[in-house]
mmCIF file of C-alpha atoms in Angstrom:
data_model
loop_
_atom_site.group_PDB
_atom_site.id
_atom_site.type_symbol
_atom_site.label_atom_id
_atom_site.label_comp_id
_atom_site.label_asym_id
_atom_site.label_seq_id
_atom_site.Cartn_x
_atom_site.Cartn_y
_atom_site.Cartn_z
ATOM 1 C CA MET A 1 0.000 0.000 0.000
ATOM 2 C CA ASP A 2 1.415 3.386 -1.036
ATOM 3 C CA PHE A 3 0.368 5.496 1.921
ATOM 4 C CA LYS A 4 2.076 8.320 3.792
ATOM 5 C CA GLN A 5 0.767 10.171 6.824
ATOM 6 C CA ASP A 6 2.371 13.181 8.495
ATOM 7 C CA ILE A 7 0.103 14.097 11.390
ATOM 8 C CA LEU A 8 1.097 15.033 14.936
ATOM 9 C CA LEU A 9 -1.058 14.471 18.014
ATOM 10 C CA THR A 10 -1.557 16.922 20.886
ATOM 11 C CA VAL A 11 -3.812 17.284 23.924
ATOM 12 C CA ASP A 12 -5.325 20.509 25.280
ATOM 13 C CA ALA A 13 -7.130 21.204 28.568
ATOM 14 C CA VAL A 14 -10.046 23.561 29.209
ATOM 15 C CA LEU A 15 -10.012 23.983 32.976
ATOM 16 C CA PHE A 16 -12.976 26.032 34.183
ATOM 17 C CA GLY A 17 -12.880 27.755 37.550
ATOM 18 C CA TYR A 18 -15.572 29.519 39.514
ATOM 19 C CA ASN A 19 -15.881 31.776 42.512
ATOM 20 C CA ARG A 20 -18.723 33.991 43.633
ATOM 21 C CA GLU A 21 -16.841 37.246 43.061
ATOM 22 C CA GLU A 22 -15.276 36.566 39.648
ATOM 23 C CA GLY A 23 -17.826 34.214 38.117
ATOM 24 C CA LEU A 24 -16.748 31.603 35.587
ATOM 25 C CA SER A 25 -13.124 31.651 34.440
ATOM 26 C CA VAL A 26 -10.718 29.536 32.401
ATOM 27 C CA LEU A 27 -7.030 28.752 32.947
ATOM 28 C CA LEU A 28 -4.687 30.019 30.211
ATOM 29 C CA ILE A 29 -0.937 29.997 29.681
ATOM 30 C CA LYS A 30 1.186 32.481 27.725
ATOM 31 C CA ARG A 31 3.287 30.698 25.125
ATOM 32 C CA ARG A 32 7.070 30.976 25.325
ATOM 33 C CA LEU A 33 7.605 29.422 21.878
ATOM 34 C CA GLU A 34 6.551 29.928 18.273
ATOM 35 C CA PRO A 35 4.046 29.743 16.776
ATOM 36 C CA PHE A 36 1.927 32.320 18.572
ATOM 37 C CA ILE A 37 4.810 33.259 20.881
ATOM 38 C CA HIS A 38 3.621 35.516 23.767
ATOM 39 C CA HIS A 39 -0.010 34.706 22.935
ATOM 40 C CA TRP A 40 -2.384 33.232 25.496
ATOM 41 C CA ALA A 41 -3.473 29.653 24.869
ATOM 42 C CA LEU A 42 -4.910 26.599 26.566
ATOM 43 C CA PRO A 43 -2.461 24.413 28.507
ATOM 44 C CA GLY A 44 -1.475 21.501 26.301
ATOM 45 C CA GLY A 45 1.159 19.973 24.083
ATOM 46 C CA PHE A 46 2.371 16.976 22.168
ATOM 47 C CA VAL A 47 1.663 13.428 23.290
ATOM 48 C CA ARG A 48 4.751 11.326 23.941
ATOM 49 C CA ASP A 49 5.173 7.977 22.171
ATOM 50 C CA LYS A 50 4.560 5.803 25.238
ATOM 51 C CA GLU A 51 2.054 8.000 27.020
ATOM 52 C CA SER A 52 -1.731 7.747 27.266
ATOM 53 C CA LEU A 53 -3.818 10.745 26.255
ATOM 54 C CA GLU A 54 -5.025 11.165 29.840
ATOM 55 C CA ASP A 55 -1.473 11.082 31.226
ATOM 56 C CA ALA A 56 -0.376 13.584 28.588
ATOM 57 C CA VAL A 57 -3.020 16.193 29.403
ATOM 58 C CA LEU A 58 -2.449 15.879 33.162
ATOM 59 C CA ARG A 59 1.312 16.206 32.598
ATOM 60 C CA GLU A 60 0.901 19.306 30.447
ATOM 61 C CA LEU A 61 -1.306 20.979 33.046
ATOM 62 C CA LYS A 62 1.282 20.308 35.728
ATOM 63 C CA GLU A 63 4.275 21.331 33.581
ATOM 64 C CA GLU A 64 2.822 24.524 32.135
ATOM 65 C CA ALA A 65 0.659 25.821 34.982
ATOM 66 C CA GLY A 66 1.643 23.853 38.096
ATOM 67 C CA VAL A 67 -1.878 22.474 38.368
ATOM 68 C CA GLU A 68 -2.560 18.884 39.409
ATOM 69 C CA VAL A 69 -6.067 17.481 38.942
ATOM 70 C CA ASN A 70 -7.283 13.925 39.289
ATOM 71 C CA TYR A 71 -9.774 13.774 36.477
ATOM 72 C CA LEU A 72 -10.704 15.511 33.249
ATOM 73 C CA GLU A 73 -13.458 14.531 30.854
ATOM 74 C CA GLN A 74 -12.709 14.125 27.165
ATOM 75 C CA LEU A 75 -14.413 16.885 25.208
ATOM 76 C CA PHE A 76 -13.810 16.581 21.465
ATOM 77 C CA THR A 77 -11.158 16.004 18.816
ATOM 78 C CA PHE A 78 -10.193 19.043 16.743
ATOM 79 C CA GLY A 79 -8.482 18.213 13.465
ATOM 80 C CA THR A 80 -9.076 20.932 10.886
ATOM 81 C CA PRO A 81 -6.064 20.625 8.520
ATOM 82 C CA ASP A 82 -4.928 24.259 8.877
ATOM 83 C CA ARG A 83 -5.509 24.743 12.613
ATOM 84 C CA ASP A 84 -1.746 24.775 13.299
ATOM 85 C CA PRO A 85 0.657 26.748 11.012
ATOM 86 C CA ARG A 86 3.488 24.214 11.513
ATOM 87 C CA GLN A 87 1.838 21.165 10.013
ATOM 88 C CA ARG A 88 -1.226 18.991 10.396
ATOM 89 C CA VAL A 89 -1.846 18.639 14.146
ATOM 90 C CA VAL A 90 -4.842 16.887 15.679
ATOM 91 C CA SER A 91 -5.769 17.847 19.235
ATOM 92 C CA VAL A 92 -7.745 15.667 21.637
ATOM 93 C CA THR A 93 -9.214 18.060 24.187
ATOM 94 C CA TYR A 94 -10.362 17.603 27.774
ATOM 95 C CA TYR A 95 -12.278 19.789 30.204
ATOM 96 C CA GLY A 96 -12.857 19.959 33.930
ATOM 97 C CA LEU A 97 -14.137 22.112 36.794
ATOM 98 C CA VAL A 98 -12.139 23.326 39.797
ATOM 99 C CA ARG A 99 -12.176 25.969 42.490
ATOM 100 C CA PRO A 100 -9.268 28.305 41.593
ATOM 101 C CA GLU A 101 -8.465 29.157 45.209
ATOM 102 C CA GLY A 102 -7.450 25.528 45.690
ATOM 103 C CA PHE A 103 -4.475 25.899 43.324
ATOM 104 C CA GLN A 104 -1.228 27.845 43.329
ATOM 105 C CA ILE A 105 -0.657 28.251 39.608
ATOM 106 C CA LYS A 106 2.914 28.611 38.389
ATOM 107 C CA ALA A 107 4.088 28.876 34.774
ATOM 108 C CA SER A 108 6.995 26.718 33.658
ATOM 109 C CA SER A 109 8.219 24.576 30.732
ATOM 110 C CA ASP A 110 7.180 26.306 27.478
ATOM 111 C CA ALA A 111 4.778 28.682 29.255
ATOM 112 C CA GLU A 112 6.016 32.100 30.408
ATOM 113 C CA ASP A 113 2.894 32.937 32.395
ATOM 114 C CA ALA A 114 -0.313 31.312 33.614
ATOM 115 C CA ALA A 115 -3.500 32.999 34.804
ATOM 116 C CA TRP A 116 -7.247 32.653 35.244
ATOM 117 C CA PHE A 117 -9.338 34.737 32.848
ATOM 118 C CA ASN A 118 -12.985 35.641 33.221
ATOM 119 C CA LEU A 119 -14.825 34.033 30.311
ATOM 120 C CA ASN A 120 -16.285 37.401 29.352
ATOM 121 C CA LYS A 121 -12.834 39.035 29.212
ATOM 122 C CA LEU A 122 -10.693 36.600 27.242
ATOM 123 C CA PRO A 123 -7.586 37.868 25.417
ATOM 124 C CA THR A 124 -6.817 37.036 21.793
ATOM 125 C CA LEU A 125 -6.071 33.315 21.777
ATOM 126 C CA ALA A 126 -3.629 31.164 19.819
ATOM 127 C CA PHE A 127 -4.664 28.483 17.333
ATOM 128 C CA ASP A 128 -8.376 27.599 17.440
ATOM 129 C CA HIS A 129 -8.465 27.724 21.236
ATOM 130 C CA GLY A 130 -11.308 30.249 21.322
ATOM 131 C CA HIS A 131 -13.423 27.726 19.414
ATOM 132 C CA ILE A 132 -12.334 24.934 21.775
ATOM 133 C CA ILE A 133 -13.326 26.977 24.843
ATOM 134 C CA GLN A 134 -16.718 27.756 23.309
ATOM 135 C CA THR A 135 -17.261 24.056 22.582
ATOM 136 C CA ALA A 136 -16.375 23.167 26.185
ATOM 137 C CA LEU A 137 -18.677 25.861 27.517
ATOM 138 C CA GLU A 138 -21.600 24.549 25.465
ATOM 139 C CA ARG A 139 -20.900 21.044 26.771
ATOM 140 C CA LEU A 140 -20.808 22.364 30.352
ATOM 141 C CA ARG A 141 -24.064 24.296 29.892
ATOM 142 C CA GLY A 142 -25.779 21.146 28.761
ATOM 143 C CA LYS A 143 -24.250 18.956 31.433
ATOM 144 C CA VAL A 144 -25.256 21.072 34.444
ATOM 145 C CA THR A 145 -28.901 20.380 33.573
ATOM 146 C CA TYR A 146 -28.527 16.592 33.859
ATOM 147 C CA GLU A 147 -25.496 16.039 36.138
ATOM 148 C CA PRO A 148 -24.771 17.684 39.530
ATOM 149 C CA VAL A 149 -21.327 18.837 38.407
ATOM 150 C CA GLY A 150 -21.759 22.420 39.624
ATOM 151 C CA PHE A 151 -21.709 21.495 43.302
ATOM 152 C CA GLU A 152 -17.978 20.767 43.031
ATOM 153 C CA LEU A 153 -17.440 24.500 42.616
ATOM 154 C CA LEU A 154 -19.264 25.530 45.794
ATOM 155 C CA GLU A 155 -18.353 25.358 49.463
ATOM 156 C CA PRO A 156 -19.618 22.156 51.163
ATOM 157 C CA LYS A 157 -22.259 24.348 52.848
ATOM 158 C CA PHE A 158 -23.578 27.200 50.748
ATOM 159 C CA PRO A 159 -26.344 29.827 50.663
ATOM 160 C CA PHE A 160 -28.888 28.924 48.000
ATOM 161 C CA SER A 161 -28.081 32.230 46.306
ATOM 162 C CA ASP A 162 -24.577 30.878 45.571
ATOM 163 C CA LEU A 163 -26.077 27.976 43.639
ATOM 164 C CA GLU A 164 -28.271 30.404 41.699
ATOM 165 C CA LYS A 165 -25.265 32.593 40.855
ATOM 166 C CA LEU A 166 -23.272 29.571 39.729
ATOM 167 C CA TYR A 167 -25.971 28.414 37.326
ATOM 168 C CA MET A 168 -26.491 31.947 36.008
ATOM 169 C CA ALA A 169 -22.734 32.294 35.432
ATOM 170 C CA ILE A 170 -22.524 28.994 33.550
ATOM 171 C CA LEU A 171 -25.715 29.535 31.540
ATOM 172 C CA ASN A 172 -24.923 33.251 31.059
ATOM 173 C CA ARG A 173 -28.496 34.330 31.680
ATOM 174 C CA ASP A 174 -30.874 35.164 34.488
ATOM 175 C CA LEU A 175 -33.049 32.500 36.092
ATOM 176 C CA ASP A 176 -36.546 32.500 37.473
ATOM 177 C CA ARG A 177 -35.228 32.154 41.020
ATOM 178 C CA ARG A 178 -38.413 30.740 42.553
ATOM 179 C CA ASN A 179 -38.835 28.183 39.773
ATOM 180 C CA PHE A 180 -35.149 27.224 39.916
ATOM 181 C CA LYS A 181 -35.267 26.627 43.677
ATOM 182 C CA ARG A 182 -38.490 24.629 43.377
ATOM 183 C CA LYS A 183 -36.923 22.329 40.769
ATOM 184 C CA ILE A 184 -33.683 21.859 42.697
ATOM 185 C CA MET A 185 -35.392 21.088 45.999
ATOM 186 C CA LYS A 186 -37.849 18.731 44.306
ATOM 187 C CA LEU A 187 -34.916 16.508 43.310
ATOM 188 C CA GLY A 188 -34.362 15.691 46.995
ATOM 189 C CA VAL A 189 -30.561 15.776 46.880
ATOM 190 C CA VAL A 190 -30.051 19.318 48.203
ATOM 191 C CA VAL A 191 -30.643 19.637 51.941
ATOM 192 C CA GLU A 192 -31.587 22.788 53.830
ATOM 193 C CA LEU A 193 -29.512 22.959 57.030
ATOM 194 C CA ASP A 194 -30.398 24.355 60.412
ATOM 195 C CA GLU A 195 -27.564 26.870 60.051
ATOM 196 C CA LEU A 196 -27.657 30.437 58.815
ATOM 197 C CA ALA A 197 -25.294 31.977 56.287
ATOM 198 C CA SER A 198 -23.145 34.943 57.255
ATOM 199 C CA SER A 199 -24.993 38.200 56.829
ATOM 200 C CA GLU A 200 -23.620 40.307 53.946
ATOM 201 C CA GLY A 201 -26.061 43.176 54.105
ATOM 202 C CA ALA A 202 -29.019 44.618 55.910
ATOM 203 C CA GLY A 203 -31.244 41.653 55.014
ATOM 204 C CA ARG A 204 -31.906 38.668 57.191
ATOM 205 C CA PRO A 205 -29.373 35.869 56.538
ATOM 206 C CA GLY A 206 -30.771 32.784 54.843
ATOM 207 C CA HIS A 207 -30.198 29.142 55.621
ATOM 208 C CA LEU A 208 -27.226 27.177 54.388
ATOM 209 C CA TYR A 209 -27.659 24.164 52.109
ATOM 210 C CA LYS A 210 -25.559 21.166 51.159
ATOM 211 C CA PHE A 211 -25.502 18.661 48.309
ATOM 212 C CA ASP A 212 -26.176 15.136 49.596
ATOM 213 C CA LYS A 213 -23.777 13.277 47.315
ATOM 214 C CA GLU A 214 -24.225 9.929 49.061
ATOM 215 C CA LYS A 215 -27.997 10.072 48.575
ATOM 216 C CA PHE A 216 -27.537 11.121 44.944
ATOM 217 C CA LEU A 217 -25.217 8.168 44.238
ATOM 218 C CA ASN A 218 -27.631 5.722 45.889
ATOM 219 C CA LEU A 219 -30.578 7.135 43.944
ATOM 220 C CA LYS A 220 -28.564 7.022 40.731
ATOM 221 C CA LYS A 221 -28.115 3.258 41.150
ATOM 222 C CA GLU A 222 -31.907 3.036 41.180
ATOM 223 C CA GLY A 223 -32.250 4.988 37.956
ATOM 224 C CA PHE A 224 -32.592 8.496 39.373
ATOM 225 C CA VAL A 225 -32.043 11.247 36.786
ATOM 226 C CA PHE A 226 -30.737 14.664 37.801
ATOM 227 C CA ASP A 227 -32.924 16.646 35.435
ATOM 228 C CA ILE A 228 -33.500 20.365 35.899
ATOM 229 C CA VAL A 229 -34.654 21.751 32.582
ATOM 230 C CA ILE A 230 -34.449 25.521 33.116
#
């Protein structure tokens, strides 16, 4: 068979962060090397010959931004022929959710800087990374309506308003707060606690809530579906 292939394989990571003050953000690194030198980009790089894709993306996150995570979900494979000016490069991308305050980011390897950027204030990005982030965001927006992934970004005990703000930040739109709370509480996996949140204004502090993960996992075995169409 007369066949020649000249394609390189990379991995890229879309790591979303969230806090109440800054909203939804994404981790970026500033490239130290061409192409797109000094441009902001997603953490990522080439896959080594004897390395799994998962090991490669976790290694790149650690090398370029000093971030260690246990799990990322595979997002999509981007392979448009001209997406990299060097040659044909296919990227298998992953995404995940973290609380930024839990990490001390530090640029190294072929990254000269690393920082969290609010999703509404992204700089000009290298390669097709703006498209990759948008794809990950659309996946996340769909997933929060059928999986309780957002609770990982909140404190173990949280005011219900924090959960509302999180969903509004991810979905990028306002919610009918009464309807949203009714749907969440109807699921039976969010528990109202006999504790009050710290007062942040003149209003009366509300109760704290927690996500009952153990109950959710038990219900899931019985076919429970986390479904909050909003």
